[in-house]
Amino acid sequence: MALKMSCAFATSLDSHEHAKIAEDLGYRRAWFYDSPALYPDVWVQLCRAAERTERIGLGPGVLVPSLRHPMTNAAAIATLVSLAGEDRVAVGVGSGFTGRMALGRRPIPWREVAEYVRTVQALLRGERVTWEGAVIEMLHRPGFGPRRPIEVPFLIGAQGPKGIAVAHELGQGVFGAPMPIPGFEWSAVLTFGTVLAEGRTWGRSGRWRRPAPPCR
């Protein structure tokens, strides 16, 4: 498994500029968090980033299924693809631990996550699918969205056995584990850190310090 450096942002009003900086620094992808109680709309900022950048991969890391109807996320994915191209877009989906906790809710059961991902993927393929007792289909005509099928990789935000099973069934990889998870070609690992101001370094205590002045 080749190591590729990407970055993840707690989505802000400046995330599109942060993605541009990440692209200039050579990062492979920029992931934006999805939590409307805490951050701006993830799709708006991803589309702004697509218009601001040329090469860096973009995607939500990770979507919370209960926040939006499957058609809404399918249309949003299609919009981002129309701006960035299929080869730059990847979609992370999780059970909504942080995003739902901020709304006073528990994470979604994995069986519901799996059904949601199946539905969104079917819509992107151009299929008709039943959701909440109704048959739905992407009806976008030329000029209102890219042609179907739309094929983008899905990563499942999982660490335990149930989520990993969903990733094996429906995803191209896993997202957000503290260590790589074997059995996947694509395992996104989150390592938290910070950016130091110019002229500052890390000390043994783990706190930044100014470098010692030169001896004279």
PDB file of N, CA and C in Angstrom, residues 63-162:
ATOM      1  N   LEU A  63     -19.589  12.187   5.395  1.00  0.00           N
ATOM      2  CA  LEU A  63     -20.995  12.561   5.403  1.00  0.00           C
ATOM      3  C   LEU A  63     -21.745  11.856   6.526  1.00  0.00           C
ATOM      4  N   VAL A  64     -22.757  12.546   7.055  1.00  0.00           N
ATOM      5  CA  VAL A  64     -23.660  11.959   8.041  1.00  0.00           C
ATOM      6  C   VAL A  64     -24.984  11.670   7.326  1.00  0.00           C
ATOM      7  N   PRO A  65     -25.329  10.413   7.069  1.00  0.00           N
ATOM      8  CA  PRO A  65     -26.485  10.101   6.226  1.00  0.00           C
ATOM      9  C   PRO A  65     -27.794  10.737   6.660  1.00  0.00           C
ATOM     10  N   SER A  66     -28.060  10.820   7.967  1.00  0.00           N
ATOM     11  CA  SER A  66     -29.368  11.291   8.422  1.00  0.00           C
ATOM     12  C   SER A  66     -29.578  12.779   8.193  1.00  0.00           C
ATOM     13  N   LEU A  67     -28.545  13.511   7.813  1.00  0.00           N
ATOM     14  CA  LEU A  67     -28.687  14.951   7.651  1.00  0.00           C
ATOM     15  C   LEU A  67     -29.367  15.333   6.342  1.00  0.00           C
ATOM     16  N   ARG A  68     -29.325  14.442   5.341  1.00  0.00           N
ATOM     17  CA  ARG A  68     -29.830  14.811   4.018  1.00  0.00           C
ATOM     18  C   ARG A  68     -30.492  13.602   3.358  1.00  0.00           C
ATOM     19  N   HIS A  69     -31.515  13.865   2.575  1.00  0.00           N
ATOM     20  CA  HIS A  69     -32.134  12.833   1.748  1.00  0.00           C
ATOM     21  C   HIS A  69     -31.076  12.291   0.791  1.00  0.00           C
ATOM     22  N   PRO A  70     -31.113  10.986   0.448  1.00  0.00           N
ATOM     23  CA  PRO A  70     -30.119  10.451  -0.484  1.00  0.00           C
ATOM     24  C   PRO A  70     -30.041  11.215  -1.798  1.00  0.00           C
ATOM     25  N   MET A  71     -31.178  11.697  -2.301  1.00  0.00           N
ATOM     26  CA  MET A  71     -31.158  12.462  -3.545  1.00  0.00           C
ATOM     27  C   MET A  71     -30.378  13.760  -3.386  1.00  0.00           C
ATOM     28  N   THR A  72     -30.467  14.377  -2.220  1.00  0.00           N
ATOM     29  CA  THR A  72     -29.751  15.627  -1.989  1.00  0.00           C
ATOM     30  C   THR A  72     -28.250  15.407  -2.057  1.00  0.00           C
ATOM     31  N   ASN A  73     -27.768  14.348  -1.408  1.00  0.00           N
ATOM     32  CA  ASN A  73     -26.335  14.072  -1.478  1.00  0.00           C
ATOM     33  C   ASN A  73     -25.920  13.596  -2.868  1.00  0.00           C
ATOM     34  N   ALA A  74     -26.756  12.820  -3.546  1.00  0.00           N
ATOM     35  CA  ALA A  74     -26.421  12.399  -4.901  1.00  0.00           C
ATOM     36  C   ALA A  74     -26.292  13.605  -5.820  1.00  0.00           C
ATOM     37  N   ALA A  75     -27.222  14.552  -5.718  1.00  0.00           N
ATOM     38  CA  ALA A  75     -27.155  15.759  -6.538  1.00  0.00           C
ATOM     39  C   ALA A  75     -25.934  16.604  -6.174  1.00  0.00           C
ATOM     40  N   ALA A  76     -25.591  16.637  -4.890  1.00  0.00           N
ATOM     41  CA  ALA A  76     -24.412  17.398  -4.464  1.00  0.00           C
ATOM     42  C   ALA A  76     -23.133  16.764  -5.003  1.00  0.00           C
ATOM     43  N   ILE A  77     -23.047  15.439  -4.955  1.00  0.00           N
ATOM     44  CA  ILE A  77     -21.887  14.744  -5.522  1.00  0.00           C
ATOM     45  C   ILE A  77     -21.782  15.053  -7.016  1.00  0.00           C
ATOM     46  N   ALA A  78     -22.907  15.002  -7.716  1.00  0.00           N
ATOM     47  CA  ALA A  78     -22.909  15.288  -9.147  1.00  0.00           C
ATOM     48  C   ALA A  78     -22.451  16.721  -9.420  1.00  0.00           C
ATOM     49  N   THR A  79     -22.873  17.656  -8.583  1.00  0.00           N
ATOM     50  CA  THR A  79     -22.453  19.045  -8.757  1.00  0.00           C
ATOM     51  C   THR A  79     -20.952  19.187  -8.584  1.00  0.00           C
ATOM     52  N   LEU A  80     -20.400  18.553  -7.540  1.00  0.00           N
ATOM     53  CA  LEU A  80     -18.955  18.620  -7.319  1.00  0.00           C
ATOM     54  C   LEU A  80     -18.209  17.968  -8.474  1.00  0.00           C
ATOM     55  N   VAL A  81     -18.717  16.846  -8.983  1.00  0.00           N
ATOM     56  CA  VAL A  81     -18.088  16.186 -10.131  1.00  0.00           C
ATOM     57  C   VAL A  81     -18.093  17.104 -11.346  1.00  0.00           C
ATOM     58  N   SER A  82     -19.186  17.839 -11.553  1.00  0.00           N
ATOM     59  CA  SER A  82     -19.264  18.731 -12.708  1.00  0.00           C
ATOM     60  C   SER A  82     -18.224  19.839 -12.641  1.00  0.00           C
ATOM     61  N   LEU A  83     -17.806  20.199 -11.429  1.00  0.00           N
ATOM     62  CA  LEU A  83     -16.810  21.259 -11.256  1.00  0.00           C
ATOM     63  C   LEU A  83     -15.383  20.729 -11.209  1.00  0.00           C
ATOM     64  N   ALA A  84     -15.200  19.587 -10.560  1.00  0.00           N
ATOM     65  CA  ALA A  84     -13.844  19.075 -10.329  1.00  0.00           C
ATOM     66  C   ALA A  84     -13.478  17.912 -11.238  1.00  0.00           C
ATOM     67  N   GLY A  85     -14.467  17.178 -11.757  1.00  0.00           N
ATOM     68  CA  GLY A  85     -14.199  15.972 -12.527  1.00  0.00           C
ATOM     69  C   GLY A  85     -14.230  14.741 -11.642  1.00  0.00           C
ATOM     70  N   GLU A  86     -14.627  13.606 -12.224  1.00  0.00           N
ATOM     71  CA  GLU A  86     -14.759  12.373 -11.450  1.00  0.00           C
ATOM     72  C   GLU A  86     -13.456  11.955 -10.790  1.00  0.00           C
ATOM     73  N   ASP A  87     -12.336  12.170 -11.475  1.00  0.00           N
ATOM     74  CA  ASP A  87     -11.065  11.670 -10.965  1.00  0.00           C
ATOM     75  C   ASP A  87     -10.594  12.406  -9.730  1.00  0.00           C
ATOM     76  N   ARG A  88     -11.198  13.548  -9.387  1.00  0.00           N
ATOM     77  CA  ARG A  88     -10.783  14.309  -8.210  1.00  0.00           C
ATOM     78  C   ARG A  88     -11.722  14.119  -7.018  1.00  0.00           C
ATOM     79  N   VAL A  89     -12.846  13.469  -7.213  1.00  0.00           N
ATOM     80  CA  VAL A  89     -13.866  13.390  -6.165  1.00  0.00           C
ATOM     81  C   VAL A  89     -13.868  12.016  -5.510  1.00  0.00           C
ATOM     82  N   ALA A  90     -13.910  11.998  -4.188  1.00  0.00           N
ATOM     83  CA  ALA A  90     -14.134  10.790  -3.400  1.00  0.00           C
ATOM     84  C   ALA A  90     -15.079  11.160  -2.260  1.00  0.00           C
ATOM     85  N   VAL A  91     -15.861  10.197  -1.811  1.00  0.00           N
ATOM     86  CA  VAL A  91     -16.901  10.474  -0.823  1.00  0.00           C
ATOM     87  C   VAL A  91     -16.705   9.596   0.401  1.00  0.00           C
ATOM     88  N   GLY A  92     -16.561  10.220   1.555  1.00  0.00           N
ATOM     89  CA  GLY A  92     -16.524   9.498   2.816  1.00  0.00           C
ATOM     90  C   GLY A  92     -17.898   9.521   3.467  1.00  0.00           C
ATOM     91  N   VAL A  93     -18.325   8.396   4.017  1.00  0.00           N
ATOM     92  CA  VAL A  93     -19.619   8.287   4.693  1.00  0.00           C
ATOM     93  C   VAL A  93     -19.413   7.560   6.012  1.00  0.00           C
ATOM     94  N   GLY A  94     -20.036   8.063   7.079  1.00  0.00           N
ATOM     95  CA  GLY A  94     -19.907   7.423   8.380  1.00  0.00           C
ATOM     96  C   GLY A  94     -21.247   7.289   9.076  1.00  0.00           C
ATOM     97  N   SER A  95     -21.199   6.885  10.325  1.00  0.00           N
ATOM     98  CA  SER A  95     -22.426   6.695  11.112  1.00  0.00           C
ATOM     99  C   SER A  95     -22.824   7.948  11.872  1.00  0.00           C
ATOM    100  N   GLY A  96     -22.015   9.008  11.747  1.00  0.00           N
ATOM    101  CA  GLY A  96     -22.406  10.289  12.316  1.00  0.00           C
ATOM    102  C   GLY A  96     -22.107  10.440  13.790  1.00  0.00           C
ATOM    103  N   PHE A  97     -20.956   9.968  14.249  1.00  0.00           N
ATOM    104  CA  PHE A  97     -20.671  10.059  15.680  1.00  0.00           C
ATOM    105  C   PHE A  97     -20.637  11.511  16.149  1.00  0.00           C
ATOM    106  N   THR A  98     -19.750  12.334  15.569  1.00  0.00           N
ATOM    107  CA  THR A  98     -19.644  13.730  16.005  1.00  0.00           C
ATOM    108  C   THR A  98     -20.806  14.564  15.493  1.00  0.00           C
ATOM    109  N   GLY A  99     -21.133  14.413  14.196  1.00  0.00           N
ATOM    110  CA  GLY A  99     -22.190  15.223  13.608  1.00  0.00           C
ATOM    111  C   GLY A  99     -23.533  15.024  14.275  1.00  0.00           C
ATOM    112  N   ARG A 100     -23.837  13.806  14.691  1.00  0.00           N
ATOM    113  CA  ARG A 100     -25.105  13.552  15.364  1.00  0.00           C
ATOM    114  C   ARG A 100     -25.035  13.872  16.853  1.00  0.00           C
ATOM    115  N   MET A 101     -23.882  13.665  17.462  1.00  0.00           N
ATOM    116  CA  MET A 101     -23.735  14.032  18.878  1.00  0.00           C
ATOM    117  C   MET A 101     -23.996  15.519  19.073  1.00  0.00           C
ATOM    118  N   ALA A 102     -23.571  16.342  18.100  1.00  0.00           N
ATOM    119  CA  ALA A 102     -23.804  17.787  18.183  1.00  0.00           C
ATOM    120  C   ALA A 102     -25.284  18.127  18.096  1.00  0.00           C
ATOM    121  N   LEU A 103     -26.094  17.186  17.616  1.00  0.00           N
ATOM    122  CA  LEU A 103     -27.540  17.373  17.533  1.00  0.00           C
ATOM    123  C   LEU A 103     -28.280  16.597  18.619  1.00  0.00           C
ATOM    124  N   GLY A 104     -27.522  16.057  19.571  1.00  0.00           N
ATOM    125  CA  GLY A 104     -28.128  15.314  20.663  1.00  0.00           C
ATOM    126  C   GLY A 104     -28.602  13.936  20.277  1.00  0.00           C
ATOM    127  N   ARG A 105     -27.993  13.348  19.238  1.00  0.00           N
ATOM    128  CA  ARG A 105     -28.395  12.037  18.753  1.00  0.00           C
ATOM    129  C   ARG A 105     -27.241  11.055  18.799  1.00  0.00           C
ATOM    130  N   ARG A 106     -27.579   9.773  18.863  1.00  0.00           N
ATOM    131  CA  ARG A 106     -26.584   8.727  18.817  1.00  0.00           C
ATOM    132  C   ARG A 106     -26.235   8.406  17.362  1.00  0.00           C
ATOM    133  N   PRO A 107     -25.091   7.767  17.114  1.00  0.00           N
ATOM    134  CA  PRO A 107     -24.758   7.359  15.743  1.00  0.00           C
ATOM    135  C   PRO A 107     -25.826   6.463  15.136  1.00  0.00           C
ATOM    136  N   ILE A 108     -25.892   6.455  13.817  1.00  0.00           N
ATOM    137  CA  ILE A 108     -26.861   5.654  13.082  1.00  0.00           C
ATOM    138  C   ILE A 108     -26.416   4.192  13.078  1.00  0.00           C
ATOM    139  N   PRO A 109     -27.346   3.242  13.196  1.00  0.00           N
ATOM    140  CA  PRO A 109     -26.965   1.828  13.061  1.00  0.00           C
ATOM    141  C   PRO A 109     -26.326   1.561  11.691  1.00  0.00           C
ATOM    142  N   TRP A 110     -25.368   0.645  11.663  1.00  0.00           N
ATOM    143  CA  TRP A 110     -24.632   0.399  10.436  1.00  0.00           C
ATOM    144  C   TRP A 110     -25.516  -0.154   9.322  1.00  0.00           C
ATOM    145  N   ARG A 111     -26.567  -0.870   9.660  1.00  0.00           N
ATOM    146  CA  ARG A 111     -27.461  -1.376   8.608  1.00  0.00           C
ATOM    147  C   ARG A 111     -28.138  -0.219   7.876  1.00  0.00           C
ATOM    148  N   GLU A 112     -28.410   0.879   8.593  1.00  0.00           N
ATOM    149  CA  GLU A 112     -29.014   2.052   7.955  1.00  0.00           C
ATOM    150  C   GLU A 112     -27.979   2.806   7.124  1.00  0.00           C
ATOM    151  N   VAL A 113     -26.750   2.853   7.596  1.00  0.00           N
ATOM    152  CA  VAL A 113     -25.682   3.465   6.803  1.00  0.00           C
ATOM    153  C   VAL A 113     -25.528   2.710   5.481  1.00  0.00           C
ATOM    154  N   ALA A 114     -25.508   1.375   5.560  1.00  0.00           N
ATOM    155  CA  ALA A 114     -25.341   0.564   4.363  1.00  0.00           C
ATOM    156  C   ALA A 114     -26.475   0.806   3.372  1.00  0.00           C
ATOM    157  N   GLU A 115     -27.710   0.860   3.843  1.00  0.00           N
ATOM    158  CA  GLU A 115     -28.841   1.089   2.950  1.00  0.00           C
ATOM    159  C   GLU A 115     -28.758   2.473   2.306  1.00  0.00           C
ATOM    160  N   TYR A 116     -28.312   3.436   3.074  1.00  0.00           N
ATOM    161  CA  TYR A 116     -28.170   4.798   2.543  1.00  0.00           C
ATOM    162  C   TYR A 116     -27.115   4.839   1.439  1.00  0.00           C
ATOM    163  N   VAL A 117     -25.961   4.227   1.672  1.00  0.00           N
ATOM    164  CA  VAL A 117     -24.889   4.228   0.675  1.00  0.00           C
ATOM    165  C   VAL A 117     -25.341   3.497  -0.582  1.00  0.00           C
ATOM    166  N   ARG A 118     -26.022   2.364  -0.430  1.00  0.00           N
ATOM    167  CA  ARG A 118     -26.532   1.635  -1.594  1.00  0.00           C
ATOM    168  C   ARG A 118     -27.447   2.531  -2.428  1.00  0.00           C
ATOM    169  N   THR A 119     -28.287   3.291  -1.756  1.00  0.00           N
ATOM    170  CA  THR A 119     -29.245   4.152  -2.449  1.00  0.00           C
ATOM    171  C   THR A 119     -28.537   5.258  -3.209  1.00  0.00           C
ATOM    172  N   VAL A 120     -27.588   5.939  -2.563  1.00  0.00           N
ATOM    173  CA  VAL A 120     -26.860   7.018  -3.231  1.00  0.00           C
ATOM    174  C   VAL A 120     -26.074   6.479  -4.425  1.00  0.00           C
ATOM    175  N   GLN A 121     -25.417   5.351  -4.243  1.00  0.00           N
ATOM    176  CA  GLN A 121     -24.654   4.764  -5.342  1.00  0.00           C
ATOM    177  C   GLN A 121     -25.558   4.383  -6.511  1.00  0.00           C
ATOM    178  N   ALA A 122     -26.737   3.829  -6.221  1.00  0.00           N
ATOM    179  CA  ALA A 122     -27.676   3.463  -7.287  1.00  0.00           C
ATOM    180  C   ALA A 122     -28.155   4.699  -8.037  1.00  0.00           C
ATOM    181  N   LEU A 123     -28.441   5.770  -7.311  1.00  0.00           N
ATOM    182  CA  LEU A 123     -28.846   7.014  -7.965  1.00  0.00           C
ATOM    183  C   LEU A 123     -27.754   7.528  -8.892  1.00  0.00           C
ATOM    184  N   LEU A 124     -26.505   7.478  -8.439  1.00  0.00           N
ATOM    185  CA  LEU A 124     -25.389   7.960  -9.260  1.00  0.00           C
ATOM    186  C   LEU A 124     -25.182   7.087 -10.498  1.00  0.00           C
ATOM    187  N   ARG A 125     -25.566   5.828 -10.419  1.00  0.00           N
ATOM    188  CA  ARG A 125     -25.476   4.957 -11.594  1.00  0.00           C
ATOM    189  C   ARG A 125     -26.599   5.233 -12.591  1.00  0.00           C
ATOM    190  N   GLY A 126     -27.567   6.044 -12.178  1.00  0.00           N
ATOM    191  CA  GLY A 126     -28.693   6.344 -13.056  1.00  0.00           C
ATOM    192  C   GLY A 126     -29.861   5.404 -12.880  1.00  0.00           C
ATOM    193  N   GLU A 127     -29.895   4.665 -11.791  1.00  0.00           N
ATOM    194  CA  GLU A 127     -30.952   3.689 -11.562  1.00  0.00           C
ATOM    195  C   GLU A 127     -32.128   4.294 -10.801  1.00  0.00           C
ATOM    196  N   ARG A 128     -33.254   3.639 -10.910  1.00  0.00           N
ATOM    197  CA  ARG A 128     -34.395   3.939 -10.053  1.00  0.00           C
ATOM    198  C   ARG A 128     -34.263   3.111  -8.792  1.00  0.00           C
ATOM    199  N   VAL A 129     -34.602   3.699  -7.667  1.00  0.00           N
ATOM    200  CA  VAL A 129     -34.453   3.002  -6.393  1.00  0.00           C
ATOM    201  C   VAL A 129     -35.587   3.428  -5.471  1.00  0.00           C
ATOM    202  N   THR A 130     -35.959   2.552  -4.563  1.00  0.00           N
ATOM    203  CA  THR A 130     -37.028   2.874  -3.617  1.00  0.00           C
ATOM    204  C   THR A 130     -36.438   3.381  -2.318  1.00  0.00           C
ATOM    205  N   TRP A 131     -36.941   4.527  -1.854  1.00  0.00           N
ATOM    206  CA  TRP A 131     -36.506   5.095  -0.581  1.00  0.00           C
ATOM    207  C   TRP A 131     -37.738   5.595   0.163  1.00  0.00           C
ATOM    208  N   GLU A 132     -37.924   5.118   1.371  1.00  0.00           N
ATOM    209  CA  GLU A 132     -39.065   5.489   2.205  1.00  0.00           C
ATOM    210  C   GLU A 132     -40.385   5.277   1.459  1.00  0.00           C
ATOM    211  N   GLY A 133     -40.453   4.170   0.717  1.00  0.00           N
ATOM    212  CA  GLY A 133     -41.688   3.794   0.056  1.00  0.00           C
ATOM    213  C   GLY A 133     -41.958   4.471  -1.273  1.00  0.00           C
ATOM    214  N   ALA A 134     -41.026   5.328  -1.734  1.00  0.00           N
ATOM    215  CA  ALA A 134     -41.219   6.028  -3.001  1.00  0.00           C
ATOM    216  C   ALA A 134     -40.093   5.679  -3.963  1.00  0.00           C
ATOM    217  N   VAL A 135     -40.430   5.587  -5.241  1.00  0.00           N
ATOM    218  CA  VAL A 135     -39.422   5.333  -6.264  1.00  0.00           C
ATOM    219  C   VAL A 135     -38.802   6.666  -6.676  1.00  0.00           C
ATOM    220  N   ILE A 136     -37.476   6.750  -6.621  1.00  0.00           N
ATOM    221  CA  ILE A 136     -36.782   7.992  -6.949  1.00  0.00           C
ATOM    222  C   ILE A 136     -35.715   7.718  -8.001  1.00  0.00           C
ATOM    223  N   GLU A 137     -35.354   8.764  -8.734  1.00  0.00           N
ATOM    224  CA  GLU A 137     -34.367   8.652  -9.810  1.00  0.00           C
ATOM    225  C   GLU A 137     -33.819  10.044 -10.082  1.00  0.00           C
ATOM    226  N   MET A 138     -32.526  10.138 -10.422  1.00  0.00           N
ATOM    227  CA  MET A 138     -31.949  11.413 -10.832  1.00  0.00           C
ATOM    228  C   MET A 138     -32.478  11.767 -12.216  1.00  0.00           C
ATOM    229  N   LEU A 139     -33.150  12.911 -12.331  1.00  0.00           N
ATOM    230  CA  LEU A 139     -33.808  13.309 -13.563  1.00  0.00           C
ATOM    231  C   LEU A 139     -33.095  14.466 -14.254  1.00  0.00           C
ATOM    232  N   HIS A 140     -31.863  14.768 -13.837  1.00  0.00           N
ATOM    233  CA  HIS A 140     -31.144  15.916 -14.368  1.00  0.00           C
ATOM    234  C   HIS A 140     -30.913  15.802 -15.877  1.00  0.00           C
ATOM    235  N   ARG A 141     -31.334  16.793 -16.608  1.00  0.00           N
ATOM    236  CA  ARG A 141     -31.089  16.867 -18.036  1.00  0.00           C
ATOM    237  C   ARG A 141     -29.732  17.520 -18.295  1.00  0.00           C
ATOM    238  N   PRO A 142     -29.207  17.432 -19.512  1.00  0.00           N
ATOM    239  CA  PRO A 142     -27.929  18.080 -19.819  1.00  0.00           C
ATOM    240  C   PRO A 142     -27.940  19.551 -19.426  1.00  0.00           C
ATOM    241  N   GLY A 143     -26.871  19.976 -18.789  1.00  0.00           N
ATOM    242  CA  GLY A 143     -26.786  21.342 -18.293  1.00  0.00           C
ATOM    243  C   GLY A 143     -27.216  21.489 -16.849  1.00  0.00           C
ATOM    244  N   PHE A 144     -27.849  20.455 -16.302  1.00  0.00           N
ATOM    245  CA  PHE A 144     -28.302  20.479 -14.914  1.00  0.00           C
ATOM    246  C   PHE A 144     -27.541  19.476 -14.048  1.00  0.00           C
ATOM    247  N   GLY A 145     -26.620  18.751 -14.651  1.00  0.00           N
ATOM    248  CA  GLY A 145     -25.814  17.775 -13.927  1.00  0.00           C
ATOM    249  C   GLY A 145     -25.090  16.906 -14.934  1.00  0.00           C
ATOM    250  N   PRO A 146     -23.982  16.259 -14.530  1.00  0.00           N
ATOM    251  CA  PRO A 146     -23.257  15.388 -15.453  1.00  0.00           C
ATOM    252  C   PRO A 146     -24.044  14.136 -15.786  1.00  0.00           C
ATOM    253  N   ARG A 147     -23.707  13.517 -16.902  1.00  0.00           N
ATOM    254  CA  ARG A 147     -24.380  12.295 -17.321  1.00  0.00           C
ATOM    255  C   ARG A 147     -24.116  11.176 -16.313  1.00  0.00           C
ATOM    256  N   ARG A 148     -25.119  10.322 -16.131  1.00  0.00           N
ATOM    257  CA  ARG A 148     -24.931   9.109 -15.365  1.00  0.00           C
ATOM    258  C   ARG A 148     -24.462   7.986 -16.282  1.00  0.00           C
ATOM    259  N   PRO A 149     -23.745   6.998 -15.828  1.00  0.00           N
ATOM    260  CA  PRO A 149     -23.361   6.812 -14.412  1.00  0.00           C
ATOM    261  C   PRO A 149     -22.232   7.743 -13.974  1.00  0.00           C
ATOM    262  N   ILE A 150     -22.284   8.118 -12.704  1.00  0.00           N
ATOM    263  CA  ILE A 150     -21.221   8.882 -12.057  1.00  0.00           C
ATOM    264  C   ILE A 150     -20.503   7.916 -11.128  1.00  0.00           C
ATOM    265  N   GLU A 151     -19.233   7.690 -11.385  1.00  0.00           N
ATOM    266  CA  GLU A 151     -18.488   6.685 -10.641  1.00  0.00           C
ATOM    267  C   GLU A 151     -17.385   7.353  -9.830  1.00  0.00           C
ATOM    268  N   VAL A 152     -17.616   7.468  -8.540  1.00  0.00           N
ATOM    269  CA  VAL A 152     -16.618   8.028  -7.626  1.00  0.00           C
ATOM    270  C   VAL A 152     -16.405   7.038  -6.490  1.00  0.00           C
ATOM    271  N   PRO A 153     -15.206   6.963  -5.932  1.00  0.00           N
ATOM    272  CA  PRO A 153     -14.974   6.027  -4.824  1.00  0.00           C
ATOM    273  C   PRO A 153     -15.672   6.468  -3.546  1.00  0.00           C
ATOM    274  N   PHE A 154     -16.142   5.491  -2.800  1.00  0.00           N
ATOM    275  CA  PHE A 154     -16.737   5.727  -1.482  1.00  0.00           C
ATOM    276  C   PHE A 154     -15.824   5.108  -0.429  1.00  0.00           C
ATOM    277  N   LEU A 155     -15.522   5.877   0.610  1.00  0.00           N
ATOM    278  CA  LEU A 155     -14.797   5.369   1.768  1.00  0.00           C
ATOM    279  C   LEU A 155     -15.752   5.371   2.946  1.00  0.00           C
ATOM    280  N   ILE A 156     -15.721   4.341   3.759  1.00  0.00           N
ATOM    281  CA  ILE A 156     -16.604   4.229   4.914  1.00  0.00           C
ATOM    282  C   ILE A 156     -15.808   4.552   6.177  1.00  0.00           C
ATOM    283  N   GLY A 157     -16.306   5.516   6.941  1.00  0.00           N
ATOM    284  CA  GLY A 157     -15.641   5.898   8.185  1.00  0.00           C
ATOM    285  C   GLY A 157     -15.901   4.855   9.259  1.00  0.00           C
ATOM    286  N   ALA A 158     -14.999   3.897   9.396  1.00  0.00           N
ATOM    287  CA  ALA A 158     -15.251   2.755  10.269  1.00  0.00           C
ATOM    288  C   ALA A 158     -13.969   2.289  10.939  1.00  0.00           C
ATOM    289  N   GLN A 159     -14.128   1.737  12.151  1.00  0.00           N
ATOM    290  CA  GLN A 159     -13.021   1.114  12.865  1.00  0.00           C
ATOM    291  C   GLN A 159     -13.398  -0.266  13.395  1.00  0.00           C
ATOM    292  N   GLY A 160     -14.673  -0.440  13.764  1.00  0.00           N
ATOM    293  CA  GLY A 160     -15.124  -1.714  14.314  1.00  0.00           C
ATOM    294  C   GLY A 160     -15.572  -2.678  13.237  1.00  0.00           C
ATOM    295  N   PRO A 161     -15.902  -3.915  13.617  1.00  0.00           N
ATOM    296  CA  PRO A 161     -16.216  -4.968  12.647  1.00  0.00           C
ATOM    297  C   PRO A 161     -17.450  -4.686  11.803  1.00  0.00           C
ATOM    298  N   LYS A 162     -18.501  -4.079  12.362  1.00  0.00           N
ATOM    299  CA  LYS A 162     -19.714  -3.824  11.588  1.00  0.00           C
ATOM    300  C   LYS A 162     -19.452  -2.794  10.491  1.00  0.00           C
TER     301      LYS A 162
END
